[in-house]
Amino acid sequence: MARADSVENTLGEVVRLVANEMVAEVCSIYLLRAGEVLELFATQGLNPSAVHRTRLRVGEGLVGDIAAHARPLALDDAQSHPQFAYRPETGEEIYHSLAGVPIVRAGRSLGVLVVQNRTRRQYDEEEIETLQTIAMVLAELIAAGHFVSPNEVQQVDGLGLLPLRVDGVQLTPGVAIGRAVLHEPRIAIQKVVAEDVGQELARFESAAHGVREDIDRMLEAHDMQSGEQREILETFRMFIDDRGWLERVREAISSGLTAEASVQRAFDDVRTRLGQSTDPYIRERLSDLQDLTNRLLLRLTGRAIVDPESLPEDMIVIARDMGPAELLDYDRTRLRGLVLEEGSAQSHVAIVARALDIPVVGRASDVLARIEPGDPIVVDGDNAQVLVRPAEDVLQSILDAIDARIQRRRKYAALRDLPPTTRDQVRISLNMNAGLLIDMQHLVEVGADGVGLYRTEIPFMVRSEFPDVDAQTWLYARVLDLADGRPVVFRTLDVGGDKVLPYVGTFGDDNPAMGWRAIRIGLDRPAMLRRQLRALVQAAGGRPLSVMFPMIADVGELQSARRLLDLELERASRRGQPIPERLRVGVMFEVPALAWQLDSLLRQVDFLSIGTNDLLQFLYAADRGNSRVASRYDSLSPALLRLLHFVVEKARPAGVDLAVCGEMAGRPVEALALLAIGVRALSMSPGAIGPVKAMIRSLDLGEATSFMRAALSQPDRPMRETLRLFAADHAIEI
Ligand code: PEP
Ligand code: MG
């Protein structure tokens, strides 16, 4: 009883004060209870009898919406909002405007704080910030079990202990088993209001200084394996010196908050403004800022960043999102996998994880709320899923799968030094696709002939500004050094579409894959393309160089791009710089229109590389990134194969080399079909080289070619099944 009374008193006092301060007729507090229910705990202005009676599910009504998305809402006409849910017992029908903020702690909504007014009032940013500050204090009290029993706080979000499968997206492949480490640092801000502003400012400056030093140490200590990782950390370090952000924190301190509350506030402000953005660059900046905020809070509250000894030997780290530096904080020898509620394949943390060779599943909804520290977890990057507390038999089958994978890897490793030659002695050129320096180490590991596609845009995407010619020259020269004489095909920038470069800007294409991207940007911004071509020529420094232009749709585009390359070659020779010993120029065949320009095109290129990822999406008008339509059209459809066959037949007499570098090339059955229609060079992700080589070495290409000729001349039939049967009959390893 005493406890209940004191709860009523505290919350009652808070709502009265807030209503007064905000000149609002209503102020209410809803708290989350077990079962994802938001219960009205205190109100000034609504019917008092509604307290503990009015309940909304998370996601229901405006209050539920605020909790579900953990974001503030300010509406001058709340009742006309589609989410508005009327609760007659509250008597709220007379109030028009509403502003609410989530009561959030460690990324979870624990409740909602709301004010309402009769008039159609516009709440300004400052008022929302005030509400957020109060919500922050409430969050700490809730977490300490002041209002809802600590047990219940633990159980909110419907935490269960049953096995669970959470689907996400693959950020990096592979499978790992381990025990969960929840990354949320859950830093409790004990004190929100400062007593001595000067002292708080000094505490903040000293913490910022400490974080700066930490990052510098990290830059030194982690023998950065590649330029990109180093760059990521350097970009990250720039944040702590960002004037605007530092000023925001200092202003908050001057307004009377403690240093830690001010740091949190500065972050919350940015998140409120940008949190809904789907722009990958902004999302990336946000997670960098979150990383920085956590670091500062840890310093300010005097807690160790991670106590490595307390962590399991086989860690699966679970986080909402994280910055690259945070991942590097974990002991690499114990880190097995990573699960993120957010994240994209291009995010900095994914790039670092790829370099560390750990599987990552991203966009795994609400995992933080559903996993307990220490839970057994399987991160299955290959199937884009996370298994939480898997049952024994499931675990066993995963262990079997991991084992089989290890065996397969061994088998492929044994093939490494054997040539990709068919049983009837046709040598196939097997190459790998790359995009980061770290990928280059696989070249020797998997025994590829060379790099058939170097996606130059990937290093551009992790930077905060356009790399200058020197930086690009350094990078490309490194790639050539690491290739150690094996050929590398550099594709010029293929950005635009979904590959956003922050410093180039987006142009709101409705249909980005068909929008302003790749060579179209390069030709409209010739200075940018020339800088890249200059860097490539300089990087080659007399060595052979292959340059490939992406998304060519018209021969004229190739000619314009080629002219820019010639200008760079002239420039180099004018300056007495070495020019490539052998220059090969090619285009990606991704746009179907090229099929009807082949006679002219083939006279002007040394090679063609078929990008089946884009070609298939344009051929079938099916967005490759949209799972509803992407898999609707089979890459083994007679239509695609006939088109490819047509291109092969044209390229051969023209003496133009032809390769396939889309994902299709890396799948054994598809690769079999490609070889059977006359393709002799393939380029794929490094992991696919082993399986494709095994297929090639078990294949009689003569037989496969005759089989395919007959199959393609038949009326349309499902080629995949036909090929599988053929492979089974002829003991071809697919
Ligand atoms: C392709 O389109 O097939 C290709 C290899 O290019 P990307 O996947 O980079 O668009
Ligand atoms: Mg493409």
XYZ file of C-alpha atoms and ligand atoms in Angstrom:
745
model
C 0.000 0.000 0.000
C 2.767 2.344 1.025
C 4.523 1.638 -2.225
C 1.386 2.230 -4.269
C 0.808 5.496 -2.454
C 4.268 6.765 -3.081
C 3.980 5.833 -6.764
C 0.736 7.793 -7.035
C 2.373 10.711 -5.300
C 5.532 10.818 -7.358
C 3.855 10.405 -10.711
C 0.987 12.683 -9.695
C 3.504 15.356 -8.822
C 5.327 14.913 -12.130
C 2.186 15.257 -14.264
C 1.068 18.328 -12.317
C 4.446 20.016 -12.711
C 4.713 19.209 -16.397
C 1.171 20.388 -17.130
C 1.949 23.660 -15.390
C 5.295 24.138 -17.007
C 3.966 23.384 -20.488
C 0.709 25.273 -20.026
C -1.119 22.121 -20.992
C -4.548 21.088 -19.791
C -3.575 17.465 -19.726
C -0.424 15.605 -18.841
C -0.412 11.816 -18.574
C 2.059 9.034 -18.043
C 1.552 5.584 -19.546
C 3.816 2.778 -18.438
C 4.515 -0.491 -20.161
C 3.315 -3.611 -18.378
C 3.921 -7.242 -19.127
C 2.205 -8.347 -22.306
C 3.067 -5.201 -24.258
C 0.315 -3.145 -22.682
C 0.607 0.557 -21.959
C -1.332 1.446 -18.844
C -2.338 4.932 -17.787
C -0.497 5.429 -14.469
C -1.047 9.093 -13.768
C -2.890 11.990 -15.284
C -3.590 15.618 -14.743
C -6.635 16.608 -16.741
C -8.095 13.276 -17.909
C -10.734 11.528 -15.799
C -8.916 10.283 -12.676
C -11.005 7.116 -12.806
C -9.277 6.158 -16.043
C -5.977 5.677 -14.170
C -5.008 1.973 -14.274
C -8.094 1.336 -16.398
C -7.080 2.790 -19.714
C -4.823 0.366 -21.478
C -3.460 0.367 -24.986
C -1.414 -2.188 -26.785
C 1.988 -1.103 -28.085
C 1.250 0.154 -31.579
C -2.363 0.997 -30.751
C -3.463 4.607 -30.850
C -1.126 7.567 -30.785
C 0.370 6.604 -27.432
C 0.979 3.070 -28.668
C 2.521 4.454 -31.823
C 4.957 6.615 -29.864
C 6.015 3.598 -27.802
C 6.251 1.259 -30.784
C 8.510 3.548 -32.780
C 10.245 5.119 -29.788
C 9.815 8.518 -31.378
C 8.095 11.736 -30.307
C 4.928 12.963 -31.932
C 3.492 16.485 -31.955
C 0.096 17.044 -33.552
C -2.080 20.128 -33.573
C -5.102 18.032 -34.514
C -4.597 14.640 -32.937
C -8.113 13.381 -33.531
C -7.807 13.567 -37.279
C -4.694 11.403 -37.176
C -5.408 7.919 -38.586
C -3.805 6.310 -35.541
C -5.972 8.121 -33.006
C -7.826 5.650 -30.755
C -10.647 7.100 -28.695
C -10.999 5.943 -25.099
C -14.343 7.229 -23.735
C -13.390 6.656 -20.080
C -10.692 9.326 -20.334
C -12.919 12.162 -21.494
C -10.216 13.238 -23.898
C -12.546 14.100 -26.790
C -12.288 17.799 -26.006
C -8.549 17.965 -26.437
C -7.306 18.623 -29.924
C -3.558 18.921 -29.810
C -1.203 16.310 -28.440
C 2.522 15.987 -27.914
C 4.075 12.804 -26.611
C 7.541 11.414 -26.126
C 8.610 7.852 -25.457
C 10.148 6.999 -22.122
C 13.112 5.084 -23.454
C 15.921 3.263 -21.806
C 18.607 1.210 -23.480
C 16.707 1.493 -26.718
C 13.447 0.095 -25.300
C 10.242 2.006 -24.765
C 9.138 1.712 -21.158
C 6.269 4.148 -21.412
C 4.978 7.375 -22.868
C 4.677 10.899 -21.518
C 1.905 12.939 -23.129
C 0.519 16.463 -22.954
C -2.735 17.627 -24.539
C -4.412 20.965 -25.149
C -7.913 22.012 -26.116
C -6.730 24.451 -28.742
C -5.015 23.389 -31.925
C -1.650 24.160 -30.531
C 1.686 23.726 -32.277
C 4.285 22.353 -29.862
C 7.734 23.635 -30.656
C 11.033 21.798 -30.610
C 12.060 23.205 -27.282
C 8.887 21.903 -25.645
C 9.483 18.447 -27.046
C 13.029 18.578 -25.721
C 11.752 19.488 -22.276
C 9.419 16.493 -22.358
C 12.285 14.278 -23.438
C 14.417 15.404 -20.541
C 11.655 14.563 -18.091
C 11.084 11.236 -19.818
C 14.745 10.473 -19.345
C 14.473 10.890 -15.590
C 11.310 8.791 -15.521
C 13.076 6.046 -17.474
C 15.720 5.741 -14.789
C 13.104 5.535 -12.059
C 11.178 2.874 -13.952
C 14.289 0.820 -14.554
C 15.066 0.983 -10.868
C 11.661 -0.615 -10.237
C 9.990 2.394 -8.663
C 6.641 1.959 -10.408
C 6.432 -1.476 -11.923
C 8.154 -4.356 -10.186
C 11.649 -5.036 -11.545
C 10.513 -8.519 -12.537
C 7.827 -7.092 -14.668
C 10.199 -4.584 -16.219
C 12.311 -7.579 -17.190
C 9.358 -9.320 -18.673
C 7.903 -6.525 -20.691
C 8.244 -6.936 -24.416
C 6.849 -10.419 -24.011
C 10.170 -11.979 -23.221
C 9.816 -15.704 -23.441
C 12.258 -18.503 -23.041
C 11.094 -20.626 -25.914
C 13.209 -21.358 -28.938
C 12.819 -18.658 -31.499
C 13.746 -18.059 -35.083
C 14.217 -14.495 -36.230
C 14.570 -13.736 -39.901
C 16.766 -10.935 -41.102
C 19.047 -10.236 -44.015
C 22.512 -11.533 -44.671
C 25.113 -8.868 -44.072
C 27.986 -11.316 -44.192
C 27.765 -15.061 -44.876
C 28.753 -17.993 -42.704
C 27.322 -19.778 -39.680
C 28.368 -19.430 -36.051
C 27.214 -20.810 -32.725
C 27.796 -19.069 -29.448
C 26.295 -17.327 -26.468
C 24.551 -13.989 -26.535
C 26.207 -10.811 -25.366
C 23.757 -7.935 -25.455
C 25.636 -5.003 -26.737
C 23.399 -2.305 -25.275
C 25.610 -0.772 -22.685
C 22.535 0.203 -20.612
C 24.186 3.097 -18.980
C 22.095 4.449 -16.182
C 22.187 8.204 -16.004
C 21.776 8.654 -12.289
C 21.835 12.367 -12.172
C 20.166 14.616 -14.681
C 20.265 18.034 -13.055
C 23.670 19.596 -12.425
C 24.767 21.467 -9.356
C 27.821 23.123 -10.806
C 27.816 24.003 -14.485
C 31.559 24.739 -14.589
C 32.353 21.365 -13.136
C 30.088 19.581 -15.614
C 31.720 21.378 -18.524
C 35.120 20.303 -17.265
C 33.934 16.698 -16.875
C 32.644 16.733 -20.420
C 35.841 18.168 -21.898
C 37.901 15.617 -20.088
C 35.689 12.733 -21.253
C 35.823 13.998 -24.842
C 39.577 14.182 -24.589
C 39.687 10.625 -23.273
C 37.548 9.329 -26.131
C 39.773 11.086 -28.644
C 42.742 9.295 -27.137
C 40.928 5.948 -27.166
C 40.270 6.229 -30.877
C 43.814 7.277 -31.591
C 45.011 4.255 -29.683
C 42.681 2.063 -31.647
C 44.022 3.498 -34.875
C 47.503 2.598 -33.762
C 46.821 -0.681 -32.014
C 44.651 -2.398 -34.589
C 47.109 -3.187 -37.291
C 44.586 -1.919 -39.787
C 44.576 -4.610 -42.402
C 43.170 -2.362 -45.032
C 42.874 1.258 -45.897
C 39.099 1.160 -45.591
C 39.037 0.095 -41.972
C 41.443 2.786 -41.058
C 39.404 5.311 -42.926
C 36.235 4.266 -41.164
C 37.839 4.904 -37.821
C 39.209 8.206 -38.977
C 35.807 9.349 -40.182
C 34.470 8.296 -36.830
C 37.125 10.258 -35.015
C 36.073 13.414 -36.842
C 32.798 13.325 -34.952
C 34.338 14.073 -31.643
C 35.782 17.241 -33.140
C 32.549 18.322 -34.773
C 31.871 21.844 -33.598
C 28.101 21.820 -34.022
C 27.722 18.702 -31.964
C 30.134 19.818 -29.246
C 28.241 23.100 -29.011
C 24.924 21.306 -28.541
C 26.323 19.379 -25.612
C 27.841 22.486 -24.058
C 24.585 24.394 -24.445
C 22.679 21.608 -22.719
C 25.189 21.682 -19.856
C 24.821 25.451 -19.582
C 21.060 24.995 -19.328
C 21.612 23.014 -16.128
C 21.897 19.365 -17.154
C 24.722 17.096 -16.078
C 27.389 16.228 -18.642
C 25.988 12.718 -19.183
C 22.408 13.912 -19.539
C 23.601 16.546 -22.014
C 25.475 14.023 -24.134
C 22.411 11.792 -24.213
C 20.186 14.765 -25.026
C 22.408 15.873 -27.897
C 22.173 12.378 -29.341
C 18.420 12.097 -28.799
C 17.935 15.397 -30.597
C 19.822 14.197 -33.619
C 18.010 10.887 -33.549
C 14.652 12.614 -33.337
C 15.486 14.715 -36.349
C 17.101 12.035 -38.463
C 15.954 8.754 -36.984
C 13.292 8.096 -39.590
C 15.595 8.710 -42.491
C 16.092 5.722 -44.736
C 19.113 7.313 -46.348
C 21.888 4.787 -45.705
C 24.461 7.530 -45.257
C 22.444 9.251 -42.546
C 21.726 5.956 -40.817
C 25.417 5.234 -40.851
C 26.243 8.623 -39.329
C 23.647 8.001 -36.648
C 25.178 4.745 -35.607
C 28.612 6.369 -35.528
C 27.151 9.038 -33.279
C 25.505 6.444 -31.077
C 28.864 4.729 -30.743
C 30.459 8.006 -29.739
C 27.675 8.830 -27.279
C 28.076 5.484 -25.571
C 31.794 5.965 -25.288
C 31.354 9.355 -23.689
C 28.691 8.051 -21.307
C 30.879 5.174 -20.253
C 33.680 7.559 -19.447
C 31.414 9.993 -17.658
C 29.816 7.309 -15.539
C 33.182 5.714 -14.881
C 32.265 2.296 -16.225
C 34.664 0.101 -18.153
C 33.825 -0.148 -21.833
C 33.655 -3.929 -21.912
C 35.030 -6.184 -19.263
C 36.566 -8.807 -21.525
C 36.919 -11.367 -18.757
C 33.222 -11.428 -18.027
C 32.329 -12.285 -21.598
C 31.859 -15.812 -22.911
C 34.524 -17.505 -24.989
C 32.133 -17.783 -27.913
C 30.395 -14.444 -28.151
C 27.528 -13.636 -30.413
C 27.069 -9.919 -30.033
C 23.525 -8.626 -30.336
C 22.984 -4.922 -30.920
C 20.453 -2.518 -32.287
C 23.136 -1.079 -34.473
C 26.739 -0.353 -33.825
C 29.655 1.604 -35.094
C 32.811 -0.005 -36.376
C 34.867 1.015 -33.352
C 32.470 -0.764 -31.026
C 32.913 -4.039 -32.857
C 36.673 -3.682 -32.708
C 36.387 -3.252 -28.935
C 35.438 -6.909 -28.586
C 38.138 -9.505 -28.299
C 38.439 -10.904 -31.810
C 39.464 -14.317 -30.580
C 36.129 -14.722 -28.769
C 33.882 -13.025 -31.275
C 31.904 -15.548 -33.323
C 29.069 -13.595 -34.859
C 26.970 -10.470 -34.832
C 23.234 -9.822 -34.951
C 21.850 -6.359 -35.584
C 18.306 -5.061 -35.424
C 19.259 -2.565 -38.083
C 22.230 -2.448 -40.414
C 22.820 -2.851 -44.107
C 25.400 -4.721 -46.119
C 27.156 -1.468 -46.921
C 27.275 -0.280 -43.312
C 30.669 0.296 -41.817
C 30.236 -2.344 -39.188
C 29.385 -4.927 -41.854
C 32.487 -4.042 -43.797
C 34.629 -4.479 -40.701
C 32.840 -7.743 -39.831
C 33.511 -9.066 -43.306
C 37.171 -8.286 -42.827
C 37.095 -10.193 -39.513
C 35.297 -13.045 -41.300
C 32.374 -13.358 -38.909
C 28.776 -13.962 -39.995
C 26.359 -11.082 -39.536
C 22.584 -11.066 -39.772
C 20.989 -7.629 -39.927
C 17.462 -6.265 -39.709
C 16.543 -8.931 -37.192
C 13.448 -7.314 -35.693
C 13.344 -6.778 -31.953
C 16.017 -9.341 -31.142
C 17.317 -7.335 -28.223
C 14.014 -7.638 -26.471
C 13.802 -11.353 -27.110
C 17.259 -12.523 -26.153
C 18.734 -12.865 -22.687
C 22.462 -12.570 -22.044
C 24.054 -15.999 -22.248
C 21.323 -17.498 -24.439
C 22.622 -19.998 -26.972
C 22.414 -18.398 -30.398
C 23.024 -19.527 -33.946
C 23.832 -16.794 -36.445
C 23.098 -18.271 -39.811
C 24.253 -15.646 -42.274
C 23.825 -18.043 -45.179
C 20.106 -18.353 -44.583
C 19.667 -14.862 -43.117
C 18.286 -16.115 -39.830
C 19.043 -16.146 -36.138
C 18.103 -19.137 -34.002
C 17.642 -18.245 -30.362
C 17.810 -20.986 -27.715
C 17.632 -23.677 -30.410
C 16.418 -27.114 -29.392
C 19.017 -29.884 -29.121
C 18.133 -31.507 -32.424
C 18.224 -28.190 -34.277
C 21.573 -27.408 -32.712
C 22.868 -30.788 -33.762
C 21.793 -30.269 -37.351
C 23.493 -26.868 -37.372
C 26.661 -28.433 -35.988
C 26.430 -31.046 -38.734
C 26.002 -28.308 -41.313
C 29.034 -26.440 -39.959
C 30.988 -29.653 -40.033
C 29.947 -30.399 -43.586
C 30.948 -26.896 -44.505
C 34.385 -27.369 -43.002
C 34.753 -30.637 -44.912
C 33.687 -28.965 -48.111
C 36.136 -26.139 -47.544
C 38.876 -28.703 -47.069
C 37.929 -30.401 -50.268
C 37.900 -27.112 -52.167
C 41.181 -26.091 -50.591
C 42.650 -29.290 -52.002
C 41.454 -28.196 -55.442
C 43.162 -24.849 -55.080
C 46.224 -25.612 -57.115
C 44.476 -27.740 -59.705
C 43.430 -25.991 -62.897
C 39.758 -25.379 -63.708
C 39.872 -27.702 -66.672
C 36.960 -29.816 -67.850
C 37.263 -33.558 -68.334
C 37.595 -32.976 -72.062
C 40.474 -30.566 -71.434
C 38.861 -27.173 -71.899
C 40.528 -24.616 -69.666
C 38.021 -22.233 -68.121
C 39.099 -18.878 -66.735
C 37.929 -18.675 -63.110
C 38.095 -15.263 -61.520
C 36.793 -13.593 -58.428
C 34.848 -10.428 -57.736
C 36.306 -8.029 -55.183
C 35.657 -4.591 -53.788
C 37.865 -4.189 -50.750
C 41.562 -4.596 -50.263
C 40.862 -7.256 -47.717
C 39.171 -9.325 -50.438
C 42.454 -9.534 -52.285
C 43.849 -12.029 -49.804
C 41.343 -14.562 -51.143
C 42.882 -14.436 -54.595
C 45.682 -16.769 -53.601
C 43.648 -18.632 -50.972
C 41.056 -19.814 -53.480
C 43.431 -19.981 -56.422
C 41.540 -17.632 -58.758
C 43.047 -16.654 -62.088
C 42.500 -12.987 -61.417
C 39.909 -10.402 -60.440
C 37.176 -10.369 -63.071
C 35.318 -7.499 -61.433
C 36.767 -5.001 -59.000
C 33.848 -2.895 -57.803
C 35.581 0.423 -57.218
C 32.511 2.041 -55.665
C 32.753 0.111 -52.408
C 35.742 2.016 -51.013
C 34.024 5.250 -52.102
C 30.948 4.381 -50.103
C 32.666 4.197 -46.750
C 34.255 7.605 -47.023
C 32.865 10.916 -45.990
C 34.213 12.787 -48.977
C 35.289 12.043 -52.478
C 38.759 10.495 -52.408
C 41.320 12.572 -54.259
C 43.462 11.252 -57.069
C 46.336 10.378 -54.751
C 44.160 8.336 -52.424
C 42.631 6.501 -55.357
C 46.015 5.919 -56.959
C 47.315 4.443 -53.738
C 44.337 2.122 -53.464
C 44.408 0.835 -57.051
C 48.172 0.397 -56.951
C 47.756 -1.674 -53.791
C 45.165 -3.834 -55.525
C 47.563 -4.450 -58.407
C 50.433 -5.157 -56.009
C 48.330 -7.677 -54.126
C 47.191 -9.280 -57.384
C 50.871 -9.873 -58.048
C 50.649 -10.043 -61.810
C 47.233 -11.678 -62.054
C 44.842 -9.632 -64.170
C 42.417 -7.250 -62.475
C 39.431 -5.698 -64.217
C 38.665 -2.351 -62.624
C 35.100 -1.278 -63.104
C 34.654 2.487 -62.942
C 32.258 3.856 -60.350
C 28.868 2.185 -60.372
C 27.139 4.462 -57.907
C 23.686 5.931 -57.862
C 20.652 3.758 -57.487
C 20.880 2.288 -54.025
C 24.628 2.812 -53.764
C 24.562 6.302 -52.375
C 27.663 8.433 -52.133
C 27.040 11.079 -49.515
C 29.099 13.650 -51.314
C 27.466 13.149 -54.705
C 23.938 13.529 -53.441
C 20.775 11.714 -54.387
C 18.343 12.976 -56.874
C 15.171 11.323 -55.781
C 14.964 8.960 -58.720
C 11.662 7.129 -58.573
C 13.291 4.159 -60.130
C 16.898 4.320 -59.021
C 18.153 1.175 -60.769
C 17.155 2.811 -64.032
C 18.019 6.280 -62.878
C 21.051 8.474 -62.731
C 23.703 5.920 -61.978
C 27.022 4.435 -63.028
C 28.360 5.686 -66.366
C 25.504 8.173 -66.604
C 26.891 10.007 -63.593
C 30.428 9.564 -64.870
C 29.614 11.215 -68.205
C 27.604 14.019 -66.614
C 30.398 14.644 -64.121
C 33.393 14.057 -66.360
C 35.828 15.577 -63.880
C 34.924 12.863 -61.389
C 35.353 10.056 -63.920
C 38.573 11.571 -65.204
C 40.013 11.661 -61.726
C 39.282 7.987 -61.368
C 40.755 7.147 -64.764
C 43.825 9.248 -63.959
C 44.301 7.331 -60.739
C 43.967 4.015 -62.574
C 46.546 5.011 -65.187
C 48.942 6.237 -62.507
C 48.376 3.173 -60.341
C 49.201 0.854 -63.226
C 52.454 2.792 -63.620
C 53.325 0.871 -66.766
C 51.750 -2.419 -65.712
C 48.848 -3.885 -67.740
C 45.504 -2.232 -67.026
C 41.922 -3.320 -67.710
C 39.156 -0.753 -67.380
C 35.481 -1.596 -67.608
C 32.572 0.822 -67.893
C 29.297 -0.132 -66.156
C 25.714 0.236 -67.376
C 26.556 1.119 -70.946
C 23.262 1.295 -72.836
C 24.416 2.965 -75.978
C 27.654 2.684 -77.956
C 27.930 6.474 -77.852
C 28.382 6.271 -74.077
C 31.303 3.941 -74.483
C 32.847 6.306 -77.005
C 32.501 9.285 -74.661
C 33.963 7.339 -71.748
C 36.773 6.073 -73.939
C 37.587 9.675 -74.970
C 38.023 10.598 -71.303
C 40.364 7.677 -70.858
C 42.355 8.728 -73.929
C 42.663 12.239 -72.515
C 44.156 10.779 -69.363
C 46.568 8.618 -71.328
C 47.671 11.681 -73.299
C 48.059 13.645 -70.096
C 50.220 10.926 -68.606
C 52.491 10.696 -71.615
C 52.740 14.504 -71.879
C 54.043 14.475 -68.360
C 56.446 11.707 -69.035
C 54.564 9.295 -66.773
C 54.522 5.630 -67.715
C 51.419 4.470 -69.551
C 50.025 0.959 -69.170
C 52.021 -1.671 -70.968
C 48.783 -3.196 -72.192
C 45.462 -1.434 -71.941
C 42.233 -3.345 -72.270
C 38.911 -1.551 -72.372
C 35.611 -3.294 -71.885
C 32.005 -2.771 -70.932
C 29.526 -4.441 -68.670
C 26.688 -5.987 -70.622
C 23.798 -5.201 -68.313
C 21.309 -3.344 -70.466
C 19.452 -5.464 -73.036
C 19.585 -2.682 -75.659
C 23.257 -3.508 -76.183
C 22.262 -6.798 -77.823
C 21.172 -4.852 -80.866
C 24.345 -2.791 -81.043
C 26.806 -5.632 -80.849
C 28.221 -5.276 -84.360
C 29.376 -1.780 -83.622
C 30.172 -2.361 -79.949
C 32.357 -5.388 -80.536
C 34.588 -3.415 -82.870
C 35.341 -0.965 -80.081
C 36.034 -3.118 -77.040
C 38.573 -5.682 -75.966
C 36.184 -7.507 -73.689
C 32.599 -7.748 -72.505
C 31.530 -8.823 -69.055
C 27.940 -9.842 -68.619
C 26.417 -8.521 -65.409
C 23.523 -10.897 -65.069
C 22.296 -9.269 -61.842
C 21.266 -6.144 -63.665
C 20.649 -7.801 -67.016
C 18.067 -10.127 -65.518
C 16.267 -7.313 -63.745
C 16.065 -5.263 -66.936
C 15.180 -8.208 -69.133
C 12.274 -9.251 -66.949
C 11.452 -5.799 -65.555
C 11.883 -7.248 -62.058
C 13.661 -5.237 -59.358
C 16.634 -7.316 -58.161
C 16.300 -5.900 -54.651
C 12.611 -6.680 -54.246
C 12.187 -10.180 -52.884
C 8.593 -10.363 -54.132
C 9.653 -10.178 -57.741
C 13.385 -10.856 -57.833
C 13.091 -14.621 -57.626
C 10.075 -14.836 -59.902
C 12.166 -15.135 -63.015
C 14.738 -17.859 -63.119
C 18.247 -17.056 -64.248
C 18.064 -20.384 -66.037
C 15.122 -19.277 -68.147
C 15.450 -20.051 -71.846
C 14.926 -16.340 -72.577
C 18.042 -15.275 -70.684
C 20.100 -18.223 -71.885
C 19.139 -17.577 -75.506
C 20.111 -13.931 -75.145
C 23.443 -14.885 -73.610
C 24.027 -17.493 -76.280
C 23.400 -14.863 -78.937
C 26.015 -12.570 -77.351
C 28.551 -15.403 -77.067
C 28.094 -16.285 -80.712
C 28.652 -12.678 -81.755
C 31.674 -12.087 -79.521
C 33.614 -15.178 -80.561
C 34.176 -14.345 -84.264
C 34.862 -10.725 -83.294
C 37.748 -11.905 -81.117
C 36.332 -10.130 -78.086
C 36.779 -11.822 -74.716
C 33.578 -12.522 -72.917
C 32.994 -13.265 -69.246
C 30.027 -13.489 -66.898
C 30.455 -11.718 -63.566
C 26.932 -11.627 -62.057
C 25.958 -13.813 -59.093
C 24.768 -16.457 -61.521
C 28.357 -17.304 -62.457
C 29.049 -18.465 -58.906
C 26.289 -21.083 -58.723
C 27.370 -24.459 -60.062
C 24.200 -25.318 -62.021
C 24.069 -21.880 -63.585
C 27.799 -21.976 -64.301
C 27.264 -25.330 -66.030
C 24.593 -23.751 -68.254
C 26.857 -20.795 -69.037
C 29.729 -23.028 -70.076
C 27.374 -25.148 -72.151
C 26.305 -22.112 -74.184
C 29.913 -21.185 -74.889
C 31.037 -18.929 -72.027
C 34.660 -19.620 -71.108
C 35.350 -17.074 -68.361
C 33.496 -16.599 -65.093
C 33.925 -14.219 -62.186
C 32.292 -14.744 -58.798
C 32.582 -14.160 -55.086
C 35.642 -15.938 -53.654
C 33.604 -18.514 -51.737
C 32.037 -19.777 -54.950
C 35.302 -20.594 -56.710
C 35.746 -23.989 -55.013
C 32.270 -25.377 -55.794
C 32.374 -24.093 -59.373
C 35.838 -25.525 -59.914
C 34.659 -28.895 -58.641
C 31.798 -28.765 -61.142
C 34.122 -27.832 -64.001
C 36.547 -30.634 -63.241
C 33.753 -33.198 -63.324
C 32.224 -31.920 -66.550
C 32.482 -33.175 -70.114
C 31.893 -29.882 -71.869
C 31.322 -31.462 -75.293
C 28.427 -33.514 -73.942
C 27.009 -30.578 -72.027
C 27.155 -28.348 -75.105
C 25.214 -30.815 -77.273
C 22.713 -31.349 -74.508
C 22.178 -27.628 -74.118
C 21.843 -27.022 -77.840
C 19.065 -29.571 -77.994
C 17.394 -28.286 -74.843
C 17.381 -24.667 -75.977
C 15.853 -25.514 -79.329
C 12.886 -27.153 -77.637
C 9.809 -25.122 -76.876
C 10.231 -23.453 -73.503
C 10.806 -25.900 -70.726
C 12.054 -25.549 -67.145
C 15.810 -25.619 -67.644
C 16.787 -25.896 -64.008
C 15.289 -29.316 -63.521
C 16.515 -30.522 -66.894
C 20.052 -29.475 -66.043
C 19.924 -31.041 -62.619
C 18.911 -34.355 -64.126
C 21.641 -34.068 -66.716
C 24.213 -33.356 -63.986
C 22.991 -36.303 -61.913
C 23.156 -38.666 -64.911
C 26.681 -37.570 -65.761
C 28.121 -37.391 -62.247
C 28.713 -33.668 -62.502
C 29.270 -32.079 -59.088
C 26.737 -29.366 -58.653
C 25.742 -7.215 -62.300
O 24.914 -6.340 -62.506
O 25.561 -8.409 -62.600
C 27.025 -6.882 -61.645
C 27.984 -7.773 -61.550
O 27.155 -5.625 -61.131
P 26.576 -5.199 -59.696
O 26.088 -6.433 -59.025
O 27.703 -4.531 -58.998
O 25.488 -4.265 -60.109
Mg 25.385 -4.278 -62.245
